[in-house]
Amino acid sequence: APPPLNPSVRALMKFSRQLAKVELVALASLVVAAIALASFAAIQTSLHPNPFFNITDSVKVVFLYTLAIGCIPVVVFGAPLYAGLLYRGRASWSAAFAIGAVPGVVLLFFAISLGLWALACGIAVALATHAICASGSNPSSKRTREKLRAA
C-alpha cells in the first residue's frame, strides 16, 4: 500500500479541487451574465431607430467582449481570492460582493461606461458564484438542516 499523504499535501489537494470548482462556476456565471447583457443589447438595438450594428452583430459583439474582458479578472483575481476565502470558511455575501466590485471600481478611473458595465457584471458573477459554491459548505448550515430533519 502507498504511504499515507502528508496533511499539507492533502490540504493543497483539497484547495486545488475547490479552486477548480470555483473557477468553473465563475466562468459559467460569466457566460450567463454575457447572455443577459447580449439580450439587453438586442432589445436596445431593436428599439433604436438607426442602430450602428444590426441585432445579430450587436449580440455577438456584446457577448464576445463580455467574455473576453471578463475572463481575465475571473480567472486571475476573483475565483482564486474567493476560493481562498471559501477554503478558510470566510466566504460571505459581502466578501463576494466586494470581490466582484473591485475590477469595476478600478475601471471607473479609466472609463466610466466600461467601469459601470464591469461593476454590474462583476458583482452579478461573484454573487452567483457564491450562491452556488457556498451552498452546503457552511458547517453551521449543515447542523441546522440536521436539526430540522430530526424535528
CSV table of C-alpha atoms in Angstrom, one decimal:
chain,number,residue,atom,x,y,z
A,1,ALA,CA,0.0,0.0,0.0
A,2,PRO,CA,1.3,3.5,-0.7
A,3,PRO,CA,2.2,5.6,2.3
A,4,PRO,CA,-0.5,8.0,3.6
A,5,LEU,CA,-0.4,11.5,2.3
A,6,ASN,CA,1.2,14.3,4.3
A,7,PRO,CA,-1.6,16.6,5.8
A,8,SER,CA,-0.2,19.6,3.9
A,9,VAL,CA,-0.3,17.7,0.6
A,10,ARG,CA,-3.9,16.7,1.4
A,11,ALA,CA,-4.8,20.3,2.2
A,12,LEU,CA,-3.3,21.5,-1.0
A,13,MET,CA,-5.2,18.9,-3.0
A,14,LYS,CA,-8.4,19.9,-1.3
A,15,PHE,CA,-7.8,23.6,-2.1
A,16,SER,CA,-6.9,22.7,-5.7
A,17,ARG,CA,-10.2,20.9,-6.2
A,18,GLN,CA,-12.1,23.7,-4.6
A,19,LEU,CA,-10.3,26.3,-6.8
A,20,ALA,CA,-11.1,24.3,-9.9
A,21,LYS,CA,-14.8,24.1,-8.8
A,22,VAL,CA,-14.9,27.9,-8.1
A,23,GLU,CA,-13.2,28.7,-11.5
A,24,LEU,CA,-15.7,26.6,-13.4
A,25,VAL,CA,-18.7,28.0,-11.6
A,26,ALA,CA,-17.4,31.6,-12.0
A,27,LEU,CA,-16.8,31.1,-15.7
A,28,ALA,CA,-20.3,29.6,-16.2
A,29,SER,CA,-21.7,32.6,-14.3
A,30,LEU,CA,-19.8,34.9,-16.6
A,31,VAL,CA,-21.3,33.1,-19.6
A,32,VAL,CA,-24.8,33.7,-18.1
A,33,ALA,CA,-24.0,37.3,-17.5
A,34,ALA,CA,-22.8,37.7,-21.1
A,35,ILE,CA,-26.0,36.1,-22.4
A,36,ALA,CA,-28.0,38.6,-20.2
A,37,LEU,CA,-26.0,41.6,-21.5
A,38,ALA,CA,-26.3,40.4,-25.1
A,39,SER,CA,-30.1,40.0,-24.7
A,40,PHE,CA,-30.2,43.6,-23.3
A,41,ALA,CA,-28.1,44.8,-26.3
A,42,ALA,CA,-30.5,43.0,-28.7
A,43,ILE,CA,-33.5,44.7,-27.1
A,44,GLN,CA,-31.8,48.1,-27.1
A,45,THR,CA,-30.7,47.7,-30.7
A,46,SER,CA,-34.2,46.8,-31.9
A,47,LEU,CA,-35.6,49.9,-30.2
A,48,HIS,CA,-33.1,52.3,-31.8
A,49,PRO,CA,-34.3,54.0,-35.0
A,50,ASN,CA,-30.8,53.9,-36.7
A,51,PRO,CA,-28.6,51.4,-34.9
A,52,PHE,CA,-24.9,51.2,-35.5
A,53,PHE,CA,-25.0,47.4,-35.6
A,54,ASN,CA,-27.8,45.1,-36.7
A,55,ILE,CA,-29.3,42.9,-33.9
A,56,THR,CA,-27.1,39.9,-34.7
A,57,ASP,CA,-23.9,41.8,-34.7
A,58,SER,CA,-24.8,43.7,-31.6
A,59,VAL,CA,-25.4,40.4,-29.7
A,60,LYS,CA,-22.2,38.9,-31.0
A,61,VAL,CA,-20.1,42.0,-30.0
A,62,VAL,CA,-21.5,42.3,-26.5
A,63,PHE,CA,-21.4,38.6,-25.8
A,64,LEU,CA,-17.8,38.1,-27.0
A,65,TYR,CA,-16.5,41.3,-25.4
A,66,THR,CA,-18.1,40.4,-22.1
A,67,LEU,CA,-16.4,37.0,-22.2
A,68,ALA,CA,-13.1,38.4,-23.4
A,69,ILE,CA,-12.9,41.2,-20.9
A,70,GLY,CA,-14.4,39.3,-18.0
A,71,CYS,CA,-12.3,36.1,-18.3
A,72,ILE,CA,-9.1,37.6,-17.0
A,73,PRO,CA,-10.5,39.1,-13.8
A,74,VAL,CA,-12.5,36.0,-13.1
A,75,VAL,CA,-9.6,33.5,-13.6
A,76,VAL,CA,-6.7,35.6,-12.2
A,77,PHE,CA,-8.4,37.6,-9.4
A,78,GLY,CA,-11.9,36.8,-8.4
A,79,ALA,CA,-12.1,33.0,-8.4
A,80,PRO,CA,-8.7,32.4,-6.6
A,81,LEU,CA,-9.5,35.0,-4.0
A,82,TYR,CA,-13.0,33.6,-3.4
A,83,ALA,CA,-11.7,30.1,-3.3
A,84,GLY,CA,-9.2,31.1,-0.6
A,85,LEU,CA,-11.9,32.6,1.5
A,86,LEU,CA,-14.2,29.6,0.9
A,87,TYR,CA,-11.4,27.2,1.9
A,88,ARG,CA,-10.8,29.2,5.2
A,89,GLY,CA,-14.5,29.3,5.9
A,90,ARG,CA,-14.6,33.1,5.4
A,91,ALA,CA,-16.7,33.4,2.3
A,92,SER,CA,-19.8,35.6,2.7
A,93,TRP,CA,-22.2,37.6,0.6
A,94,SER,CA,-20.4,40.8,1.4
A,95,ALA,CA,-17.0,39.3,0.5
A,96,ALA,CA,-18.4,38.1,-2.8
A,97,PHE,CA,-19.9,41.5,-3.5
A,98,ALA,CA,-16.6,43.2,-2.8
A,99,ILE,CA,-14.6,40.7,-4.9
A,100,GLY,CA,-17.0,41.3,-7.8
A,101,ALA,CA,-16.9,45.1,-7.4
A,102,VAL,CA,-13.2,45.6,-7.3
A,103,PRO,CA,-12.4,45.2,-11.1
A,104,GLY,CA,-15.3,47.6,-12.0
A,105,VAL,CA,-14.2,50.2,-9.4
A,106,VAL,CA,-10.7,50.1,-10.8
A,107,LEU,CA,-12.0,50.5,-14.4
A,108,LEU,CA,-14.2,53.5,-13.3
A,109,PHE,CA,-11.0,55.5,-13.0
A,110,PHE,CA,-10.2,54.9,-16.7
A,111,ALA,CA,-13.5,54.6,-18.5
A,112,ILE,CA,-16.8,55.3,-16.7
A,113,SER,CA,-19.1,53.4,-19.0
A,114,LEU,CA,-16.8,50.3,-19.2
A,115,GLY,CA,-16.3,50.6,-15.4
A,116,LEU,CA,-20.1,50.6,-14.7
A,117,TRP,CA,-20.5,47.6,-17.1
A,118,ALA,CA,-17.7,45.7,-15.3
A,119,LEU,CA,-19.1,46.7,-11.9
A,120,ALA,CA,-22.6,45.3,-12.6
A,121,CYS,CA,-21.3,42.2,-14.4
A,122,GLY,CA,-18.6,41.5,-11.8
A,123,ILE,CA,-21.0,41.8,-8.9
A,124,ALA,CA,-23.5,39.5,-10.6
A,125,VAL,CA,-20.9,36.9,-11.4
A,126,ALA,CA,-19.4,37.0,-7.9
A,127,LEU,CA,-22.8,36.7,-6.2
A,128,ALA,CA,-23.9,33.9,-8.5
A,129,THR,CA,-20.6,32.1,-7.8
A,130,HIS,CA,-21.1,32.5,-4.0
A,131,ALA,CA,-24.8,31.3,-4.3
A,132,ILE,CA,-23.6,28.1,-6.0
A,133,CYS,CA,-20.3,27.4,-4.3
A,134,ALA,CA,-21.1,28.3,-0.7
A,135,SER,CA,-24.3,26.2,-0.6
A,136,GLY,CA,-23.7,23.3,1.7
A,137,SER,CA,-20.1,24.4,2.6
A,138,ASN,CA,-21.0,26.1,5.9
A,139,PRO,CA,-20.9,23.6,8.8
A,140,SER,CA,-23.5,25.6,10.8
A,141,SER,CA,-26.0,25.3,8.0
A,142,LYS,CA,-25.4,21.5,7.9
A,143,ARG,CA,-26.2,21.3,11.6
A,144,THR,CA,-29.3,23.5,11.1
A,145,ARG,CA,-30.6,21.2,8.4
A,146,GLU,CA,-29.9,18.1,10.6
A,147,LYS,CA,-31.8,19.7,13.4
A,148,LEU,CA,-34.7,20.5,11.1
A,149,ARG,CA,-34.8,16.9,9.8
A,150,ALA,CA,-34.7,15.5,13.4
A,151,ALA,CA,-37.6,17.7,14.5
